[in-house]
XYZ file of C-alpha atoms in Angstrom:
724
model
C -0.290 -0.251 0.085
C 0.977 3.382 -0.756
C 1.853 6.058 2.447
C 0.900 9.543 1.986
C 3.386 11.659 4.442
C 2.317 14.951 4.982
C 6.077 16.447 5.820
C 4.502 19.939 7.328
C 3.730 17.584 10.542
C 7.141 15.681 10.320
C 10.128 16.366 12.623
C 11.718 14.337 15.084
C 14.063 15.463 18.201
C 17.449 13.621 17.163
C 20.513 13.135 19.618
C 23.945 12.556 19.472
C 26.314 12.079 21.963
C 30.109 11.219 22.235
C 31.469 9.287 25.468
C 33.997 11.228 27.597
C 32.419 15.127 26.905
C 32.792 16.353 23.710
C 28.800 16.833 21.854
C 25.584 16.498 22.988
C 23.116 17.970 19.930
C 19.168 17.851 20.529
C 17.903 19.693 17.087
C 14.188 19.486 16.097
C 15.145 17.618 12.604
C 12.744 18.873 9.268
C 13.393 16.277 6.556
C 12.959 18.234 3.909
C 14.524 21.628 3.167
C 14.954 23.576 0.042
C 18.274 24.979 -0.723
C 21.394 25.696 -2.186
C 24.229 24.228 -1.947
C 27.589 25.960 -2.698
C 28.099 25.888 -6.802
C 24.341 25.085 -7.229
C 24.904 27.144 -10.341
C 26.391 24.481 -12.181
C 24.471 21.485 -10.352
C 21.091 22.546 -8.434
C 20.768 21.143 -5.073
C 17.111 20.339 -5.593
C 16.928 19.503 -1.102
C 19.499 18.425 0.990
C 19.346 14.508 -0.918
C 19.412 15.208 -4.291
C 21.914 17.114 -6.855
C 20.529 17.177 -10.075
C 23.729 17.941 -12.638
C 22.926 19.792 -16.214
C 24.189 16.025 -18.040
C 21.761 14.697 -15.836
C 23.311 13.243 -12.810
C 22.025 12.516 -10.046
C 24.443 12.844 -6.774
C 22.460 11.250 -3.884
C 23.793 12.413 -0.529
C 24.423 9.533 1.645
C 24.259 10.696 5.805
C 25.706 6.892 6.928
C 28.721 4.979 6.481
C 30.020 2.674 4.195
C 32.525 0.014 5.726
C 31.472 -2.923 2.958
C 28.476 -3.654 4.121
C 26.512 -2.109 0.772
C 24.821 0.690 2.497
C 25.789 3.364 0.158
C 24.338 1.592 -2.471
C 20.999 0.272 -0.730
C 20.183 4.054 0.812
C 20.656 5.447 -2.707
C 18.149 2.907 -4.204
C 15.490 4.796 -1.389
C 15.932 7.227 -3.045
C 16.684 7.339 -6.529
C 13.388 4.733 -6.684
C 11.060 8.107 -4.945
C 12.932 10.068 -7.220
C 12.193 8.231 -10.103
C 15.762 8.591 -11.938
C 18.233 6.456 -14.118
C 19.663 3.940 -12.134
C 22.802 4.893 -14.438
C 23.092 8.422 -14.071
C 23.731 8.111 -9.902
C 26.477 8.612 -7.633
C 27.109 9.632 -4.248
C 28.779 11.876 -2.091
C 28.766 12.669 1.946
C 27.715 15.309 3.709
C 30.266 16.733 6.079
C 28.914 16.516 9.782
C 30.022 20.215 9.976
C 27.442 20.801 7.250
C 24.610 19.156 8.694
C 25.148 20.980 12.462
C 24.945 24.170 10.548
C 21.834 22.920 8.422
C 19.616 21.997 11.384
C 20.792 18.361 10.631
C 18.969 18.071 7.947
C 20.356 14.761 7.142
C 20.111 13.617 10.439
C 21.816 10.295 12.276
C 25.360 9.866 10.899
C 25.773 6.910 12.931
C 26.576 3.755 11.468
C 26.256 0.729 13.670
C 23.702 -1.826 15.018
C 22.495 -2.153 12.038
C 20.384 0.750 11.243
C 22.559 2.200 8.519
C 19.163 1.497 6.002
C 16.268 0.699 8.936
C 16.658 3.653 10.489
C 16.198 6.336 7.712
C 14.247 4.536 4.994
C 11.547 6.525 5.329
C 13.308 10.385 5.497
C 15.419 9.324 2.609
C 12.047 7.913 0.847
C 10.291 11.076 1.576
C 13.577 13.322 -0.500
C 13.701 11.610 -3.333
C 9.460 12.212 -3.245
C 9.573 15.303 -2.452
C 12.093 16.106 -5.323
C 10.496 13.830 -8.031
C 7.177 16.401 -7.131
C 9.305 19.575 -7.426
C 10.818 18.339 -11.032
C 7.186 17.923 -12.311
C 6.316 21.253 -10.138
C 8.867 23.045 -12.644
C 7.796 21.430 -15.360
C 4.631 21.844 -15.406
C 5.279 25.157 -14.658
C 7.261 25.647 -18.157
C 4.384 24.442 -20.164
C 1.367 26.293 -18.847
C -0.429 22.902 -17.663
C -0.847 21.119 -14.147
C 0.932 18.920 -12.266
C -1.859 16.338 -12.237
C -1.672 15.819 -16.076
C 2.773 15.437 -15.470
C 4.517 11.820 -14.552
C 8.177 11.068 -13.841
C 10.196 8.220 -15.119
C 14.081 7.034 -15.419
C 15.275 10.716 -15.408
C 12.480 12.264 -17.242
C 9.362 14.671 -16.795
C 6.357 14.281 -19.876
C 3.122 15.295 -20.440
C 1.393 12.857 -22.562
C -1.163 15.312 -23.231
C 1.135 17.515 -25.938
C 3.678 14.751 -26.063
C 6.659 17.199 -24.005
C 8.988 15.811 -22.368
C 12.191 16.795 -20.846
C 15.278 15.609 -18.354
C 16.174 15.957 -15.416
C 19.158 17.795 -15.994
C 16.975 20.614 -17.617
C 14.430 21.155 -14.867
C 16.785 20.898 -11.770
C 17.597 25.320 -11.673
C 13.631 25.272 -11.972
C 12.931 22.175 -9.774
C 15.856 23.911 -6.845
C 13.085 27.344 -6.626
C 10.043 25.554 -6.011
C 8.232 25.612 -2.809
C 8.568 21.164 -1.402
C 5.030 19.953 -1.579
C 3.007 19.700 1.270
C 2.771 16.072 1.598
C 3.632 13.151 -1.130
C 3.159 9.492 -1.140
C 5.748 7.136 -1.391
C 5.897 3.680 -3.369
C 4.073 0.820 -2.232
C 7.154 -2.094 -1.416
C 5.709 -4.168 -4.303
C 6.245 -1.394 -6.965
C 9.181 -0.947 -6.448
C 12.110 -1.466 -9.710
C 14.779 0.534 -7.907
C 14.793 -0.608 -4.191
C 14.273 -4.022 -3.553
C 16.306 -5.326 -6.684
C 20.025 -6.629 -6.584
C 21.333 -3.741 -8.503
C 25.383 -3.388 -8.523
C 26.656 -1.849 -5.808
C 27.994 1.441 -6.814
C 31.484 1.569 -4.783
C 32.440 -1.946 -6.514
C 34.152 -0.184 -8.880
C 36.815 1.977 -7.237
C 37.817 -0.892 -4.658
C 38.473 -2.838 -7.884
C 40.693 -0.627 -9.783
C 42.536 0.702 -6.180
C 41.213 4.270 -6.937
C 38.746 4.128 -4.153
C 40.922 6.130 -1.285
C 41.119 5.296 2.524
C 42.036 6.833 5.594
C 45.827 5.295 5.385
C 46.376 5.655 1.836
C 44.841 9.814 1.792
C 47.832 12.346 0.312
C 48.365 15.899 0.875
C 50.692 18.606 -0.160
C 53.332 18.540 2.846
C 51.426 15.850 4.700
C 53.505 14.626 7.588
C 53.504 11.576 8.754
C 52.783 10.100 12.911
C 52.861 6.644 14.613
C 52.040 5.946 17.880
C 52.612 3.824 21.462
C 50.580 4.374 24.516
C 50.685 2.262 27.850
C 50.103 -1.153 27.037
C 48.712 -1.518 30.520
C 45.433 -0.632 30.773
C 44.800 2.440 33.649
C 48.768 2.825 32.464
C 49.852 6.099 31.292
C 53.588 7.755 30.085
C 56.047 8.730 33.066
C 58.819 9.095 31.134
C 60.202 8.978 27.295
C 63.895 11.175 26.017
C 62.867 12.611 22.854
C 66.603 13.444 22.155
C 67.496 9.418 21.844
C 65.388 10.216 18.171
C 65.609 13.379 17.126
C 68.038 13.032 14.707
C 67.261 9.831 13.301
C 66.539 10.152 9.412
C 62.417 12.063 8.609
C 62.201 12.553 12.313
C 60.455 16.073 12.387
C 59.268 15.606 16.628
C 58.458 13.834 19.444
C 55.495 14.858 21.492
C 53.430 13.696 24.187
C 50.107 12.750 23.570
C 47.608 13.267 26.665
C 48.982 11.259 29.606
C 49.005 7.785 27.982
C 50.958 7.920 24.884
C 53.393 9.811 22.955
C 54.401 9.496 19.118
C 57.082 10.139 16.377
C 55.536 12.782 13.796
C 58.191 12.055 10.957
C 58.152 12.762 6.645
C 56.899 9.345 6.455
C 55.192 7.024 8.403
C 57.518 4.270 8.124
C 59.751 6.736 9.523
C 57.875 7.767 12.103
C 57.395 3.787 13.339
C 60.870 4.111 13.465
C 61.615 6.219 15.606
C 59.181 5.212 18.029
C 61.091 1.795 17.994
C 64.004 2.909 19.377
C 62.631 6.055 21.818
C 63.175 4.543 25.139
C 59.232 5.165 26.945
C 59.336 4.462 30.950
C 55.620 3.813 31.780
C 53.920 4.369 34.886
C 52.471 0.631 34.525
C 49.176 1.561 36.909
C 46.569 -0.046 39.064
C 46.357 -3.583 36.855
C 49.505 -5.063 36.977
C 47.568 -7.781 38.697
C 44.910 -8.579 36.375
C 44.610 -11.753 34.154
C 42.052 -14.023 32.629
C 42.114 -16.364 35.478
C 41.387 -13.355 38.059
C 38.763 -12.261 35.586
C 37.002 -15.870 34.893
C 37.091 -16.067 39.230
C 35.704 -12.178 39.200
C 32.952 -13.920 36.476
C 32.356 -16.912 37.935
C 31.508 -15.990 41.482
C 28.998 -13.808 39.773
C 26.771 -17.108 38.735
C 26.573 -17.462 42.313
C 25.921 -14.153 43.612
C 22.133 -13.020 45.127
C 21.538 -9.446 43.729
C 20.985 -10.289 39.556
C 19.069 -7.485 37.555
C 16.460 -8.575 35.784
C 15.641 -8.626 32.286
C 13.038 -11.073 31.998
C 11.442 -13.069 33.822
C 7.375 -14.699 34.615
C 6.048 -17.456 36.145
C 8.130 -18.203 39.369
C 11.129 -19.919 37.688
C 12.774 -20.201 41.656
C 9.798 -22.455 42.515
C 9.141 -24.750 39.344
C 13.678 -25.543 39.293
C 13.170 -26.502 43.256
C 9.850 -29.460 42.547
C 11.042 -29.962 39.331
C 11.838 -34.020 39.016
C 13.957 -33.833 36.495
C 16.576 -30.573 35.846
C 19.955 -30.121 33.745
C 22.515 -27.396 34.228
C 25.573 -26.160 31.993
C 27.921 -22.833 32.762
C 29.257 -21.779 29.226
C 31.981 -19.070 28.684
C 32.646 -16.319 26.062
C 35.953 -15.212 25.448
C 37.267 -11.080 24.978
C 37.362 -10.726 21.621
C 38.893 -7.519 18.874
C 37.502 -6.364 16.555
C 40.960 -6.392 14.327
C 39.937 -4.058 11.385
C 41.980 -4.309 8.607
C 42.504 -0.716 7.998
C 43.789 -0.204 11.191
C 42.773 3.479 13.065
C 43.793 6.125 11.287
C 42.913 9.890 11.156
C 44.727 13.205 8.460
C 43.940 16.577 10.392
C 45.475 19.481 9.760
C 45.219 22.289 12.937
C 45.093 25.815 13.461
C 44.602 28.532 15.779
C 41.591 29.847 14.073
C 40.253 25.893 12.257
C 40.928 22.550 12.518
C 39.874 20.219 10.136
C 39.939 16.041 10.263
C 40.056 13.719 7.367
C 38.844 10.029 9.015
C 36.947 6.660 8.387
C 34.295 6.559 10.864
C 31.414 5.236 11.816
C 29.552 8.840 12.794
C 30.738 11.016 11.693
C 29.014 14.291 14.033
C 30.954 12.081 17.096
C 34.201 12.209 14.812
C 33.330 16.145 14.349
C 32.484 16.627 18.493
C 35.818 14.687 19.343
C 37.921 16.814 16.755
C 36.734 19.749 18.384
C 36.643 18.810 21.973
C 40.656 17.843 21.419
C 41.393 20.784 19.239
C 39.701 23.177 22.823
C 38.217 24.817 18.989
C 34.184 26.138 18.724
C 32.198 23.240 16.464
C 31.286 25.660 14.516
C 35.317 26.338 13.202
C 36.279 22.466 12.503
C 34.995 19.958 9.937
C 35.577 16.512 9.889
C 36.028 14.488 5.737
C 33.967 11.023 6.190
C 36.641 8.528 3.995
C 35.065 5.421 3.313
C 35.974 2.942 6.322
C 38.047 -0.251 5.475
C 36.483 -1.981 8.440
C 33.997 -0.820 11.306
C 32.369 -3.720 13.141
C 31.617 -1.056 16.061
C 34.653 -0.269 16.831
C 35.015 4.082 14.474
C 31.652 4.543 15.880
C 31.968 5.319 20.113
C 34.958 5.439 20.296
C 36.861 7.989 19.025
C 40.642 7.583 20.140
C 42.125 8.235 17.189
C 40.242 11.443 16.313
C 41.239 13.246 19.235
C 45.228 12.171 18.852
C 45.630 12.951 15.998
C 44.036 16.184 16.381
C 46.055 16.849 19.281
C 49.749 15.516 17.406
C 48.791 18.359 14.787
C 48.355 20.704 17.150
C 52.147 20.693 18.304
C 52.677 21.010 15.191
C 50.601 23.810 13.367
C 49.245 24.121 10.015
C 51.077 21.327 8.481
C 48.604 17.976 7.976
C 49.215 15.807 9.643
C 48.711 11.468 9.106
C 48.483 9.194 12.251
C 48.184 6.214 11.823
C 48.176 2.971 14.134
C 50.389 -0.111 13.778
C 48.510 -3.751 14.014
C 50.279 -4.152 17.467
C 48.640 -0.794 18.665
C 45.318 -1.404 17.063
C 45.426 -4.674 18.483
C 46.870 -3.328 22.108
C 44.193 -0.610 21.877
C 41.019 -1.952 21.424
C 37.081 -1.732 22.789
C 36.428 -5.700 23.401
C 33.790 -7.211 23.573
C 33.098 -8.095 26.185
C 33.673 -11.380 27.864
C 30.448 -13.021 30.595
C 30.032 -16.717 31.781
C 26.484 -17.879 31.725
C 24.531 -20.512 33.839
C 22.433 -22.229 32.518
C 19.444 -24.643 34.492
C 16.341 -26.382 32.906
C 13.431 -28.052 34.221
C 12.258 -31.296 32.571
C 9.060 -32.537 33.125
C 8.418 -36.727 32.776
C 7.941 -36.214 28.480
C 10.718 -34.152 28.412
C 8.322 -30.321 27.872
C 10.685 -27.488 29.056
C 8.586 -26.080 32.223
C 11.491 -23.862 33.812
C 14.269 -22.327 32.689
C 16.927 -19.964 34.531
C 19.698 -18.335 32.586
C 22.354 -16.729 34.762
C 24.682 -14.153 33.260
C 27.988 -13.058 34.749
C 30.082 -10.084 33.416
C 30.780 -7.644 31.999
C 27.929 -4.023 31.344
C 29.373 -2.272 28.019
C 26.974 0.850 28.486
C 28.136 0.972 32.086
C 32.244 2.476 30.301
C 30.426 3.829 27.300
C 27.460 5.273 26.876
C 25.742 5.446 31.214
C 23.207 7.619 30.696
C 21.656 4.239 28.639
C 21.980 2.464 31.965
C 17.889 1.787 33.442
C 18.077 2.070 37.004
C 21.848 0.825 37.034
C 21.014 -2.314 34.254
C 22.833 -2.497 30.991
C 19.601 -3.600 29.451
C 21.605 -4.741 26.548
C 23.371 -7.835 27.895
C 19.981 -9.275 27.008
C 19.863 -8.854 23.500
C 17.983 -11.621 21.857
C 16.432 -12.688 25.534
C 13.562 -9.875 26.504
C 9.995 -11.086 26.281
C 8.568 -8.045 24.765
C 9.659 -5.638 21.987
C 11.259 -5.220 18.407
C 14.265 -5.234 18.836
C 15.300 -8.917 20.169
C 12.803 -11.094 21.633
C 13.612 -15.068 22.508
C 12.174 -16.997 20.053
C 10.275 -19.776 23.111
C 7.835 -19.579 25.654
C 8.654 -21.327 28.495
C 6.068 -21.451 31.306
C 8.067 -20.248 34.530
C 11.758 -17.855 32.998
C 14.352 -16.416 35.000
C 17.174 -13.753 33.052
C 19.144 -12.097 35.190
C 22.355 -10.493 35.102
C 24.922 -10.072 38.140
C 27.303 -7.293 36.391
C 31.242 -7.499 36.942
C 33.043 -5.846 34.868
C 36.530 -5.964 34.806
C 39.406 -2.778 34.370
C 39.431 -4.192 30.331
C 37.677 -1.622 27.795
C 34.752 -3.004 26.699
C 32.716 -2.231 23.362
C 29.629 -2.948 20.071
C 31.649 -5.138 18.823
C 29.480 -6.705 15.452
C 27.069 -8.998 16.687
C 26.527 -7.481 20.529
C 25.515 -9.444 23.153
C 23.507 -11.279 20.815
C 26.291 -13.168 20.307
C 26.990 -15.078 23.071
C 22.874 -15.104 24.199
C 22.069 -17.175 20.780
C 25.374 -19.024 21.821
C 24.082 -19.359 25.199
C 20.277 -20.222 24.666
C 21.205 -22.263 21.463
C 23.243 -24.809 22.921
C 21.266 -24.945 26.034
C 18.679 -26.449 23.682
C 20.418 -28.627 21.707
C 21.483 -30.118 25.838
C 18.309 -30.146 26.308
C 16.930 -32.052 23.493
C 19.174 -34.269 23.629
C 18.614 -34.980 27.854
C 14.659 -35.352 26.794
C 15.005 -37.875 24.107
C 13.609 -35.128 21.329
C 15.009 -34.459 18.298
C 16.408 -30.909 18.537
C 13.952 -29.413 15.775
C 11.394 -31.129 17.688
C 12.150 -30.434 21.014
C 12.115 -26.677 19.762
C 9.522 -26.096 17.824
C 7.253 -27.441 20.816
C 8.422 -23.636 22.556
C 7.699 -21.971 19.270
C 4.174 -22.030 18.085
C 3.553 -18.165 20.216
C 6.183 -17.374 17.839
C 5.202 -17.891 14.439
C 8.355 -15.498 12.212
C 11.038 -16.941 14.773
C 9.831 -20.721 13.335
C 9.475 -19.672 9.839
C 13.129 -18.980 9.772
C 14.489 -22.202 11.315
C 12.089 -24.567 9.231
C 13.681 -22.298 6.296
C 17.463 -23.868 7.333
C 16.269 -27.111 8.089
C 14.058 -27.695 5.277
C 16.708 -26.623 2.990
C 19.700 -28.785 4.738
C 17.116 -31.709 5.302
C 17.136 -32.173 8.590
C 14.606 -35.077 8.093
C 16.944 -37.052 5.700
C 19.857 -38.896 7.399
C 23.300 -37.319 5.469
C 26.072 -39.052 4.499
C 27.860 -41.029 6.484
C 30.600 -38.995 9.647
C 28.511 -35.533 7.941
C 26.736 -34.538 10.562
C 24.330 -31.421 11.547
C 23.661 -28.568 14.274
C 20.571 -25.625 14.321
C 20.583 -22.110 15.651
C 18.157 -18.900 15.679
C 17.263 -15.821 17.566
C 15.812 -12.662 16.718
C 18.360 -9.523 17.031
C 18.282 -5.329 15.651
C 14.621 -6.765 14.077
C 15.108 -9.132 12.029
C 14.527 -13.349 12.255
C 17.491 -15.523 11.672
C 18.860 -18.898 11.426
C 21.312 -21.719 10.771
C 21.928 -25.074 9.964
C 25.513 -26.375 9.381
C 26.725 -29.595 7.965
C 30.600 -30.679 9.743
C 32.680 -33.593 10.084
C 35.296 -34.251 12.314
C 37.803 -37.215 10.902
C 40.445 -37.386 14.165
C 40.069 -34.603 15.898
C 40.318 -31.852 12.702
C 37.437 -30.266 12.037
C 36.024 -29.224 8.681
C 32.807 -27.318 8.486
C 30.990 -28.472 4.877
C 28.360 -26.063 4.969
C 26.337 -23.183 6.476
C 22.482 -23.057 5.600
C 21.393 -18.986 6.892
C 17.828 -17.622 6.482
C 17.029 -14.090 7.116
C 13.539 -12.658 7.869
C 14.382 -8.330 8.198
C 10.892 -7.140 7.248
C 11.729 -5.110 3.738
C 14.636 -6.117 1.612
C 16.805 -3.408 0.045
C 19.093 -4.945 -2.392
C 18.782 -8.983 -2.227
C 22.296 -9.723 -3.548
C 23.422 -7.593 -0.762
C 21.312 -9.008 1.477
C 23.619 -12.642 0.835
C 26.973 -10.831 0.906
C 26.188 -10.073 4.105
C 24.946 -12.770 5.704
C 28.204 -14.578 3.548
C 30.543 -11.930 5.435
C 28.506 -12.070 8.729
C 29.707 -16.062 9.056
C 33.500 -15.267 7.608
C 33.874 -13.383 10.857
C 31.350 -15.579 13.369
C 33.038 -18.808 12.435
C 36.427 -16.763 13.222
C 35.240 -15.594 15.754
C 33.901 -19.314 16.495
C 37.504 -21.216 16.048
C 40.655 -18.473 16.323
C 39.425 -15.764 18.278
C 40.026 -14.681 21.876
C 41.656 -11.569 23.493
C 43.873 -13.504 27.123
C 45.025 -10.461 29.479
C 48.240 -11.587 31.665
C 49.957 -8.700 34.068
C 46.736 -6.255 32.917
C 46.922 -6.104 29.203
C 45.974 -7.821 26.168
C 48.250 -10.679 25.107
C 47.765 -10.935 21.070
C 49.133 -8.795 19.093
C 48.569 -9.452 15.705
C 47.146 -11.580 13.757
C 49.564 -14.384 14.117
C 47.950 -14.974 18.300
C 44.591 -13.668 16.649
C 43.805 -15.314 13.901
C 41.359 -15.643 11.089
C 38.988 -18.090 8.882
C 41.131 -18.394 5.403
C 40.066 -18.900 2.286
C 40.460 -22.342 1.978
C 38.650 -23.070 5.458
C 35.614 -21.453 4.611
C 32.489 -23.690 4.110
C 29.829 -22.732 1.753
C 27.373 -20.616 2.879
C 23.259 -20.544 1.554
C 21.520 -17.597 1.946
C 17.336 -17.758 1.819
C 15.983 -14.342 1.976
C 12.177 -14.632 4.289
C 10.649 -11.017 4.337
C 7.563 -10.899 5.649
C 7.320 -7.302 5.122
C 5.936 -5.160 8.252
C 9.009 -4.200 9.518
C 12.448 -3.561 9.114
C 15.630 -5.029 10.294
C 19.291 -5.048 10.339
C 21.179 -7.168 7.772
C 25.115 -7.254 8.170
C 24.940 -8.515 12.569
C 22.171 -11.091 13.009
C 23.141 -13.820 11.302
C 26.681 -13.692 12.757
C 25.113 -14.906 16.385
C 23.596 -18.600 14.783
C 26.848 -18.883 13.367
C 28.819 -20.315 16.332
C 25.774 -22.571 17.985
C 24.957 -23.520 14.937
C 28.033 -25.581 14.693
C 29.251 -26.010 18.094
C 25.427 -28.311 18.130
C 26.493 -30.264 14.669
C 30.243 -30.867 16.840
C 28.311 -32.502 19.341
C 26.192 -34.541 16.936
C 29.538 -35.633 15.624
C 31.571 -36.042 18.505
C 29.687 -36.893 22.259
C 30.992 -33.379 23.040
C 29.809 -30.734 24.543
C 31.653 -27.356 23.675
C 31.090 -24.423 25.693
C 33.587 -21.992 25.691
C 35.212 -20.294 22.806
C 37.321 -21.012 20.897
C 36.963 -24.091 19.669
C 41.427 -23.833 18.801
C 41.096 -24.429 22.770
C 39.131 -27.608 22.290
C 40.503 -31.402 21.237
C 37.518 -32.456 18.979
C 39.313 -36.015 19.271
């Protein structure tokens, strides 16, 4: 059904905040503005989202960041769909965060995380395209002296069938930019889409293939200097002293500077010379208060939380305690999930140019406005005197969103060499030692089975770290971190538990070690899916019931959860015995507004695991580009299986032990199974794509390993276990 949107009444209050002070803004956000941009003489701006050049090129402005997930193309498809333009003429550009603030945040939220790039902005970007279309039609109608209702727009042209006249958008753009935006527009029904909803090639692929795409590490500016940095490797530590004179005469070195209390940097004419001098720089660290912290001490802290009396309740119905106490049979298992690093292929970097009057930063960022706030804070300048130029990211996964440490560092260094652009690039070792890590948690699950093998009660006690307590304390709810319970709550649209258990208790004993946590792709859904889905498999086997049949009995009230699970089971042939030596496992979860499931086929021979096949299903409500959804699902299994098999950061002596990919491995192409994607958009809601299916990778594989070996793996990564 087409949606009629009344624009005059459409406004939202949109906030952006950065941690550790910085900028906190709340503006009335009018989504449609008609204003001329710089250069409008040659490329009129129809509205904030659409610029049309005289040669009919359509420039669509994208506020969200592109980091390989395809948001750039998907959002452009949504605008182009309503604009009725010629897709072959479409290109894109980023508006800057400073422009956004100067124009009352006309482009809305710049943050790109939580699989929200499309699902959070789909409506207002479509409105932008629809308004621009109506303004082009109005301009043509005015030129021809006919009613606008008699004109149509299609493929970048406005036509008046009655008089057989037609003109291209490029010829109308200047006049259209002066038209009054309509009071309301009608958005298309998705069933009528011809650009959105189609598997169109990505707009950024060619530049990546031919090498013309510039990432942050590639950036070159006139008279640019380069900086390498080393921060204290001990959590909570700082710089005690360093001997700059020892490296001052090394080739290319311009200066050695301290960066806040925690780091030192060398500035040189090339990055390698800066890095070489930094390696030779004598530095004495104040190791801080956490030298006694180890993985073992953190594990003991979390283990204590499993039996603690006080805990925050995330989901509750019935009386789980009483039902468990009265049960004839209970099953208990304890699972654990380690610290993990984002490990983006492109390490943290930013380029800053500082003068006392102005600061500019070029940066791959998931949140341009947060980067702008960090730059202004570090520069000591009003935000109006700062600018951030967004660059495509060589991976983000959450590391480049809330955390802007690399931006602050780059500006701090640039302040000490004013007038010259300075590109700061972290080494891989720096990147690994100073992450915002996926938090570590443990979970003890206890389930009650009746005489017929039915699950009558379930208690999940999670013990572990809170991300919000460290990163966004304003998001806490009476001391509780609601993000801990991703995929486990009983109500809501973000991630509900897919099982009905009459007596249920899910609670969290918060234990926060001195290791900085962060939003890591998939966030807490990853471990929660592992805990629930592996334990469901344990319960099924304890009850002597097929794992799929066991789940079905609990999912009658959860048809969307069940639909994706049934889809993967059917595709993988669950009801048909696999070939000799091949074993299967299942998992499902809801997260980031989408329903997902996976089925895995594995073999284990002489203790050697081979993951042979993955079938994944997702229901995100609506699909903007099905080809890109498939790529995202496949990529999410690369990430999820890497975490499952190898991903573990260990703490010793108050610091991380892993410093590079020799000790923090990822799945190689030769080890990657075939991934088959089933897309089941049921409509009526907008869910995320980039993160949810990561969560079902590990539990599907672990359940298949149990089927193959009879061994329950309750801690990751798999590299630590003997499967023989």
